[in-house]
């Protein structure tokens, strides 16, 4: 059985995994058709583990909200609102409006009524003492994403943004910076609060160590992939796996597919170019994490210590994304 581990953020990461599943002959949405086959580990051909960023996670209205885990779960389980890329299809916002009438802050966060049920179940289980990895597995018994979703950590490790503007220097949660302020405030630093003490969630180390390929999805290199690699034991696991580690550039032709990456890269002094992001991740042979780097056609530039290949990297549909995933697995030395 071929074991594949993907490090992924939210919208971009989830869309990439849809293509990866298709590349492996799995239905992109939902569980493998032959449920029995996937249960008989020896007959299932592939085992996909997605290690998901938890840096976006936030306590709001007394609820624990995990945007990237939910985006992956809904996308792969068929419940996502495909226009927004986050939250539930057919969503309503009655509770959000009621909270606003009470003046219950914050009113800037899009708390959907259907989504609320996920946060209520998760919060209740967390209060009962279950780790986030168990909560996620429980939520996935409903959504059946067809892959194993693991939070990067069961510990608190939130991305906060340091802003320096006319009001002086202050920090705020990533969600407030991204949603309330539209990522428009000048961010001087992104801090993963708790990263040094955070441990990988149960199963993460083992999945990376036992993988036949480790892929970095085309997610935000700073606040999605970067947040996970800020957890020391995750970085160590990626650097020491016997699998080849292959990244896919989220930057195509000098611009990020999801607006935020450009802003985040500028804040940490990395040029918004595929080659610069590859260098930012670094080659494993020189202390970084990558063995190979997939860039969009035309963005090819040598990056010392890693094999760079050019393929179309626009996730325009599942077939295009499947081709990207196939190219990444090929660069990892796996023919699918
Ligand atoms: N993104 C927004 O731009 N506006 C929102 O109001 C919003 C609410 C929201 C609620 C639940 C959820 O799972 C995701 C949500 N997102 C929203 C996306 C979220 O900010 C993610 O962190 C981004 O997708 C970046 O990864």
Short mmCIF file of C-alpha atoms and ligand atoms in Angstrom, two decimals:
data_model
loop_
_atom_site.label_atom_id
_atom_site.label_comp_id
_atom_site.label_asym_id
_atom_site.label_seq_id
_atom_site.Cartn_x
_atom_site.Cartn_y
_atom_site.Cartn_z
CA UNK A 1 0.00 0.00 0.00
CA UNK A 2 1.28 3.46 -0.90
CA UNK A 3 1.20 5.89 2.01
CA UNK A 4 0.94 9.55 1.16
CA UNK A 5 1.04 12.42 3.63
CA UNK A 6 -0.07 15.91 2.63
CA UNK A 7 0.58 19.02 4.72
CA UNK A 8 -2.31 21.32 3.89
CA UNK A 9 -4.02 24.55 4.89
CA UNK A 10 -7.61 25.40 4.07
CA UNK A 11 -9.11 26.20 0.70
CA UNK A 12 -6.06 25.54 -1.51
CA UNK A 13 -5.05 22.50 0.48
CA UNK A 14 -8.50 20.93 0.34
CA UNK A 15 -8.79 21.51 -3.41
CA UNK A 16 -5.40 19.89 -3.92
CA UNK A 17 -6.45 16.78 -1.98
CA UNK A 18 -9.56 16.48 -4.16
CA UNK A 19 -7.18 16.17 -7.13
CA UNK A 20 -4.84 13.80 -5.30
CA UNK A 21 -7.73 11.45 -4.59
CA UNK A 22 -8.78 11.58 -8.25
CA UNK A 23 -5.19 10.91 -9.36
CA UNK A 24 -5.23 7.75 -7.24
CA UNK A 25 -8.49 6.57 -8.75
CA UNK A 26 -10.52 7.46 -5.66
CA UNK A 27 -13.78 9.40 -5.80
CA UNK A 28 -12.69 13.00 -5.03
CA UNK A 29 -15.58 13.51 -2.65
CA UNK A 30 -16.57 10.99 0.00
CA UNK A 31 -15.20 7.61 0.98
CA UNK A 32 -13.76 5.03 -1.46
CA UNK A 33 -16.58 3.38 -3.38
CA UNK A 34 -15.74 -0.03 -1.98
CA UNK A 35 -15.90 0.80 1.72
CA UNK A 36 -14.90 -2.81 2.42
CA UNK A 37 -11.73 -2.40 0.34
CA UNK A 38 -10.67 0.63 2.31
CA UNK A 39 -11.25 -1.29 5.53
CA UNK A 40 -9.08 -4.19 4.39
CA UNK A 41 -5.81 -2.27 4.66
CA UNK A 42 -3.97 -4.82 2.55
CA UNK A 43 -6.35 -4.42 -0.39
CA UNK A 44 -6.71 -0.63 -0.29
CA UNK A 45 -4.14 0.70 -2.72
CA UNK A 46 -3.42 4.05 -1.11
CA UNK A 47 -3.55 5.55 2.32
CA UNK A 48 -3.80 9.34 2.39
CA UNK A 49 -3.20 11.30 5.58
CA UNK A 50 -3.75 15.04 5.49
CA UNK A 51 -2.01 16.97 8.27
CA UNK A 52 -4.02 20.16 8.53
CA UNK A 53 -3.01 23.59 9.79
CA UNK A 54 -4.54 24.57 13.13
CA UNK A 55 -2.98 28.04 13.28
CA UNK A 56 -6.24 29.63 12.10
CA UNK A 57 -8.13 28.08 15.01
CA UNK A 58 -9.88 30.49 17.34
CA UNK A 59 -12.19 30.66 20.37
CA UNK A 60 -15.24 32.75 19.45
CA UNK A 61 -18.54 33.01 21.35
CA UNK A 62 -17.22 30.28 23.61
CA UNK A 63 -16.77 27.87 20.69
CA UNK A 64 -13.60 26.39 19.23
CA UNK A 65 -13.54 27.06 15.51
CA UNK A 66 -11.06 25.20 13.28
CA UNK A 67 -11.33 26.80 9.83
CA UNK A 68 -8.80 24.72 7.90
CA UNK A 69 -9.88 21.39 9.41
CA UNK A 70 -13.51 22.24 8.64
CA UNK A 71 -12.69 23.43 5.11
CA UNK A 72 -10.91 20.12 4.41
CA UNK A 73 -13.67 18.07 6.05
CA UNK A 74 -16.50 19.84 4.24
CA UNK A 75 -14.68 19.97 0.89
CA UNK A 76 -13.75 16.27 0.90
CA UNK A 77 -17.06 15.28 2.48
CA UNK A 78 -19.20 17.18 -0.02
CA UNK A 79 -20.59 19.85 2.33
CA UNK A 80 -18.53 22.90 1.36
CA UNK A 81 -19.88 26.10 -0.12
CA UNK A 82 -17.85 26.01 -3.32
CA UNK A 83 -18.25 29.74 -3.99
CA UNK A 84 -16.75 30.86 -0.70
CA UNK A 85 -14.42 27.92 -0.35
CA UNK A 86 -15.23 27.77 3.36
CA UNK A 87 -18.34 27.04 5.44
CA UNK A 88 -21.35 25.02 4.49
CA UNK A 89 -23.34 24.91 1.29
CA UNK A 90 -26.87 26.25 1.76
CA UNK A 91 -25.76 28.14 4.84
CA UNK A 92 -27.98 30.58 6.74
CA UNK A 93 -26.89 33.28 9.17
CA UNK A 94 -29.78 33.63 11.65
CA UNK A 95 -27.72 33.06 14.79
CA UNK A 96 -25.06 35.47 13.54
CA UNK A 97 -27.73 38.17 13.12
CA UNK A 98 -29.19 37.42 16.55
CA UNK A 99 -25.76 37.67 18.16
CA UNK A 100 -25.29 41.05 16.47
CA UNK A 101 -28.62 42.23 17.89
CA UNK A 102 -27.32 41.42 21.33
CA UNK A 103 -24.18 43.35 20.49
CA UNK A 104 -22.31 40.14 21.20
CA UNK A 105 -18.82 40.65 19.81
CA UNK A 106 -17.30 39.79 17.46
CA UNK A 107 -19.79 40.48 14.69
CA UNK A 108 -17.18 40.32 11.90
CA UNK A 109 -16.84 36.53 11.85
CA UNK A 110 -19.05 34.55 9.47
CA UNK A 111 -20.68 32.15 11.92
CA UNK A 112 -23.11 30.04 9.89
CA UNK A 113 -26.07 28.17 11.41
CA UNK A 114 -25.10 24.78 9.93
CA UNK A 115 -21.43 25.39 10.69
CA UNK A 116 -22.44 26.18 14.27
CA UNK A 117 -23.38 22.54 14.86
CA UNK A 118 -19.80 21.50 14.05
CA UNK A 119 -18.42 24.03 16.52
CA UNK A 120 -20.91 22.93 19.22
CA UNK A 121 -20.03 19.23 18.84
CA UNK A 122 -16.29 20.01 18.77
CA UNK A 123 -16.43 22.35 21.78
CA UNK A 124 -18.44 19.89 23.83
CA UNK A 125 -15.96 17.07 23.11
CA UNK A 126 -12.98 19.30 23.88
CA UNK A 127 -14.55 20.25 27.21
CA UNK A 128 -15.11 16.56 27.92
CA UNK A 129 -11.36 16.10 27.49
CA UNK A 130 -11.06 14.60 24.03
CA UNK A 131 -8.03 15.82 22.03
CA UNK A 132 -8.70 17.67 18.77
CA UNK A 133 -7.47 14.66 16.76
CA UNK A 134 -10.19 12.49 18.32
CA UNK A 135 -12.79 15.21 17.84
CA UNK A 136 -11.80 15.50 14.18
CA UNK A 137 -12.03 11.74 13.65
CA UNK A 138 -15.48 11.77 15.26
CA UNK A 139 -16.73 14.62 13.05
CA UNK A 140 -15.35 12.73 10.05
CA UNK A 141 -17.51 9.69 10.81
CA UNK A 142 -20.32 11.89 9.51
CA UNK A 143 -18.49 13.57 6.65
CA UNK A 144 -16.36 10.56 5.53
CA UNK A 145 -13.74 12.56 3.60
CA UNK A 146 -12.09 9.39 2.29
CA UNK A 147 -8.73 10.40 3.81
CA UNK A 148 -7.48 10.64 7.38
CA UNK A 149 -7.59 14.23 8.59
CA UNK A 150 -5.17 15.00 11.40
CA UNK A 151 -4.74 18.38 13.07
CA UNK A 152 -1.08 19.40 13.06
CA UNK A 153 -1.27 19.50 16.85
CA UNK A 154 -3.74 18.82 19.63
CA UNK A 155 -2.21 21.73 21.53
CA UNK A 156 -2.92 25.44 21.28
CA UNK A 157 -0.82 26.93 18.48
CA UNK A 158 -2.54 29.99 17.05
CA UNK A 159 -1.25 32.38 14.40
CA UNK A 160 -1.21 35.94 15.65
CA UNK A 161 -0.26 38.90 13.52
CA UNK A 162 1.96 41.75 14.71
CA UNK A 163 0.71 45.00 13.19
CA UNK A 164 2.60 48.28 13.18
CA UNK A 165 0.59 51.28 12.07
CA UNK A 166 -0.50 54.73 13.21
CA UNK A 167 -1.99 53.17 16.34
CA UNK A 168 1.43 51.79 17.19
CA UNK A 169 2.50 48.17 17.51
CA UNK A 170 -0.06 45.56 18.48
CA UNK A 171 -0.91 41.89 17.90
CA UNK A 172 -4.18 40.30 16.93
CA UNK A 173 -5.44 36.84 16.04
CA UNK A 174 -4.93 35.93 12.40
CA UNK A 175 -8.70 35.65 11.87
CA UNK A 176 -9.24 39.24 13.00
CA UNK A 177 -6.45 40.46 10.74
CA UNK A 178 -7.72 38.40 7.77
CA UNK A 179 -11.47 38.84 8.13
CA UNK A 180 -12.13 42.00 10.15
CA UNK A 181 -9.32 44.01 8.54
CA UNK A 182 -9.16 42.19 5.22
CA UNK A 183 -5.41 41.59 5.63
CA UNK A 184 -5.04 45.34 4.95
CA UNK A 185 -3.11 46.21 8.11
CA UNK A 186 0.67 46.16 7.67
CA UNK A 187 1.80 42.89 9.22
CA UNK A 188 5.38 42.98 10.46
CA UNK A 189 5.42 39.43 11.81
CA UNK A 190 3.36 36.24 12.07
CA UNK A 191 3.75 34.51 15.40
CA UNK A 192 2.61 30.97 16.07
CA UNK A 193 1.64 31.38 19.72
CA UNK A 194 2.44 28.12 21.50
CA UNK A 195 4.48 26.53 18.69
CA UNK A 196 7.56 25.86 20.82
CA UNK A 197 5.55 23.88 23.36
CA UNK A 198 3.18 22.23 20.87
CA UNK A 199 3.56 18.54 20.08
CA UNK A 200 2.38 16.90 16.84
CA UNK A 201 -1.10 15.42 17.18
CA UNK A 202 -1.37 11.69 17.72
CA UNK A 203 -0.43 9.91 14.51
CA UNK A 204 1.30 12.81 12.78
CA UNK A 205 4.91 11.79 13.48
CA UNK A 206 4.20 8.18 12.55
CA UNK A 207 2.39 9.09 9.33
CA UNK A 208 5.29 11.28 8.18
CA UNK A 209 7.90 8.70 9.19
CA UNK A 210 6.11 5.84 7.44
CA UNK A 211 5.14 7.80 4.33
CA UNK A 212 6.18 6.84 0.82
CA UNK A 213 5.75 10.50 -0.19
CA UNK A 214 5.25 13.73 1.75
CA UNK A 215 3.62 16.55 -0.21
CA UNK A 216 3.32 20.23 0.74
CA UNK A 217 0.02 21.36 -0.76
CA UNK A 218 -0.05 24.70 -2.60
CA UNK A 219 -1.18 26.41 0.60
CA UNK A 220 -0.03 29.66 2.14
CA UNK A 221 3.69 29.14 2.86
CA UNK A 222 3.58 31.44 5.90
CA UNK A 223 0.34 30.98 7.82
CA UNK A 224 -0.60 27.47 6.66
CA UNK A 225 2.50 25.41 5.85
CA UNK A 226 4.73 27.69 7.90
CA UNK A 227 2.48 27.40 10.95
CA UNK A 228 2.82 23.62 10.91
CA UNK A 229 6.58 23.64 10.36
CA UNK A 230 6.91 26.04 13.29
CA UNK A 231 6.12 23.05 15.52
CA UNK A 232 9.64 21.71 16.06
CA UNK A 233 8.79 18.00 16.05
CA UNK A 234 6.84 18.35 12.80
CA UNK A 235 9.77 20.05 11.12
CA UNK A 236 12.09 17.34 12.47
CA UNK A 237 9.75 14.59 11.23
CA UNK A 238 9.60 16.07 7.72
CA UNK A 239 13.38 16.50 7.62
CA UNK A 240 14.03 12.94 8.74
CA UNK A 241 11.44 10.93 6.79
CA UNK A 242 12.77 8.41 4.29
CA UNK A 243 10.08 9.61 1.86
CA UNK A 244 10.89 12.29 -0.66
CA UNK A 245 9.39 15.65 0.35
CA UNK A 246 7.82 17.50 -2.57
CA UNK A 247 6.30 20.97 -2.48
CA UNK A 248 3.86 22.56 -4.92
CA UNK A 249 4.20 26.27 -5.41
CA UNK A 250 1.18 28.36 -4.39
CA UNK A 251 2.63 31.20 -6.45
CA UNK A 252 1.88 31.10 -10.15
CA UNK A 253 3.51 33.63 -12.44
CA UNK A 254 4.46 35.92 -9.58
CA UNK A 255 1.07 36.10 -7.96
CA UNK A 256 -0.57 34.02 -5.29
CA UNK A 257 -3.69 32.16 -6.25
CA UNK A 258 -5.22 33.16 -2.94
CA UNK A 259 -4.57 36.82 -2.26
CA UNK A 260 -3.29 36.44 1.24
CA UNK A 261 -0.04 34.65 0.40
CA UNK A 262 1.41 37.70 -1.34
CA UNK A 263 0.78 39.85 1.73
CA UNK A 264 2.18 37.25 4.09
CA UNK A 265 5.31 36.64 2.00
CA UNK A 266 6.01 40.37 1.77
CA UNK A 267 5.75 40.62 5.56
CA UNK A 268 8.51 38.07 6.01
CA UNK A 269 10.65 39.51 3.21
CA UNK A 270 10.17 36.72 0.69
CA UNK A 271 9.61 37.71 -2.93
CA UNK A 272 6.28 36.57 -4.35
CA UNK A 273 7.90 34.16 -6.82
CA UNK A 274 7.93 30.37 -6.99
CA UNK A 275 11.72 30.19 -6.77
CA UNK A 276 11.81 32.48 -3.73
CA UNK A 277 9.23 30.35 -1.92
CA UNK A 278 11.21 27.22 -2.77
CA UNK A 279 14.30 28.82 -1.29
CA UNK A 280 12.24 29.90 1.72
CA UNK A 281 11.28 26.27 2.38
CA UNK A 282 14.87 25.28 1.68
CA UNK A 283 16.41 22.09 0.40
CA UNK A 284 16.57 19.20 2.84
CA UNK A 285 20.22 18.61 1.96
CA UNK A 286 21.04 22.09 3.22
CA UNK A 287 18.90 22.13 6.34
CA UNK A 288 15.54 22.88 4.76
CA UNK A 289 12.70 20.49 4.04
CA UNK A 290 12.29 19.96 0.29
CA UNK A 291 13.72 17.36 -2.08
CA UNK A 292 11.62 18.54 -5.02
CA UNK A 293 9.68 21.66 -5.98
CA UNK A 294 6.89 21.82 -8.54
CA UNK A 295 6.43 25.22 -10.14
CA UNK A 296 4.02 26.48 -12.77
CA UNK A 297 5.05 26.28 -16.40
CA UNK A 298 7.32 29.22 -17.07
CA UNK A 299 8.21 29.82 -13.42
CA UNK A 300 11.13 27.41 -13.50
CA UNK A 301 14.26 28.66 -11.79
CA UNK A 302 16.95 26.54 -10.22
CA UNK A 303 16.79 26.27 -6.45
CA UNK A 304 20.01 24.91 -4.94
CA UNK A 305 19.70 21.40 -3.52
CA UNK A 306 16.32 20.50 -4.90
CA UNK A 307 14.93 19.16 -8.14
CA UNK A 308 12.64 21.73 -9.77
CA UNK A 309 10.06 20.76 -12.36
CA UNK A 310 7.59 22.90 -14.29
CA UNK A 311 4.00 21.72 -14.70
CA UNK A 312 0.68 23.60 -14.99
CA UNK A 313 -0.30 24.45 -11.42
CA UNK A 314 -3.69 26.05 -11.89
CA UNK A 315 -6.31 24.04 -9.99
CA UNK A 316 -9.00 24.97 -12.50
CA UNK A 317 -10.84 21.68 -12.09
CA UNK A 318 -10.33 18.25 -10.56
CA UNK A 319 -8.66 16.84 -13.68
CA UNK A 320 -6.09 19.67 -13.72
CA UNK A 321 -5.46 19.21 -10.02
CA UNK A 322 -5.14 15.45 -10.47
CA UNK A 323 -2.43 16.08 -13.08
CA UNK A 324 -0.58 18.26 -10.58
CA UNK A 325 -0.84 15.56 -7.93
CA UNK A 326 0.41 12.94 -10.37
CA UNK A 327 3.38 15.15 -11.22
CA UNK A 328 4.14 15.63 -7.54
CA UNK A 329 4.00 11.89 -6.86
CA UNK A 330 6.19 11.28 -9.91
CA UNK A 331 8.76 13.75 -8.55
CA UNK A 332 8.51 11.84 -5.27
CA UNK A 333 9.45 8.71 -7.17
CA UNK A 334 5.97 7.18 -7.06
CA UNK A 335 4.35 6.21 -10.34
CA UNK A 336 0.57 6.10 -9.95
N1 LIG B 1 -13.23 33.82 5.80
C1 LIG B 1 -13.65 35.10 5.53
O1 LIG B 1 -13.04 35.76 4.70
N2 LIG B 1 -14.74 35.64 6.18
C2 LIG B 1 -15.43 34.96 7.12
O2 LIG B 1 -16.39 35.49 7.70
C3 LIG B 1 -15.04 33.61 7.40
C4 LIG B 1 -15.72 32.83 8.33
C5 LIG B 1 -15.35 31.47 8.47
C6 LIG B 1 -16.09 30.62 9.29
C7 LIG B 1 -15.75 29.30 9.43
C8 LIG B 1 -14.65 28.80 8.72
O3 LIG B 1 -14.32 27.49 8.83
C9 LIG B 1 -13.88 29.62 7.89
C10 LIG B 1 -14.23 30.97 7.77
N3 LIG B 1 -13.51 31.81 6.93
C11 LIG B 1 -13.92 33.09 6.70
C12 LIG B 1 -12.25 31.33 6.30
C13 LIG B 1 -11.18 31.41 7.36
O4 LIG B 1 -10.92 32.75 7.67
C14 LIG B 1 -9.86 30.72 6.98
O5 LIG B 1 -8.95 30.95 7.95
C15 LIG B 1 -9.37 31.20 5.61
O6 LIG B 1 -9.94 30.33 4.71
C16 LIG B 1 -7.85 31.15 5.50
O7 LIG B 1 -7.41 29.83 5.61
#
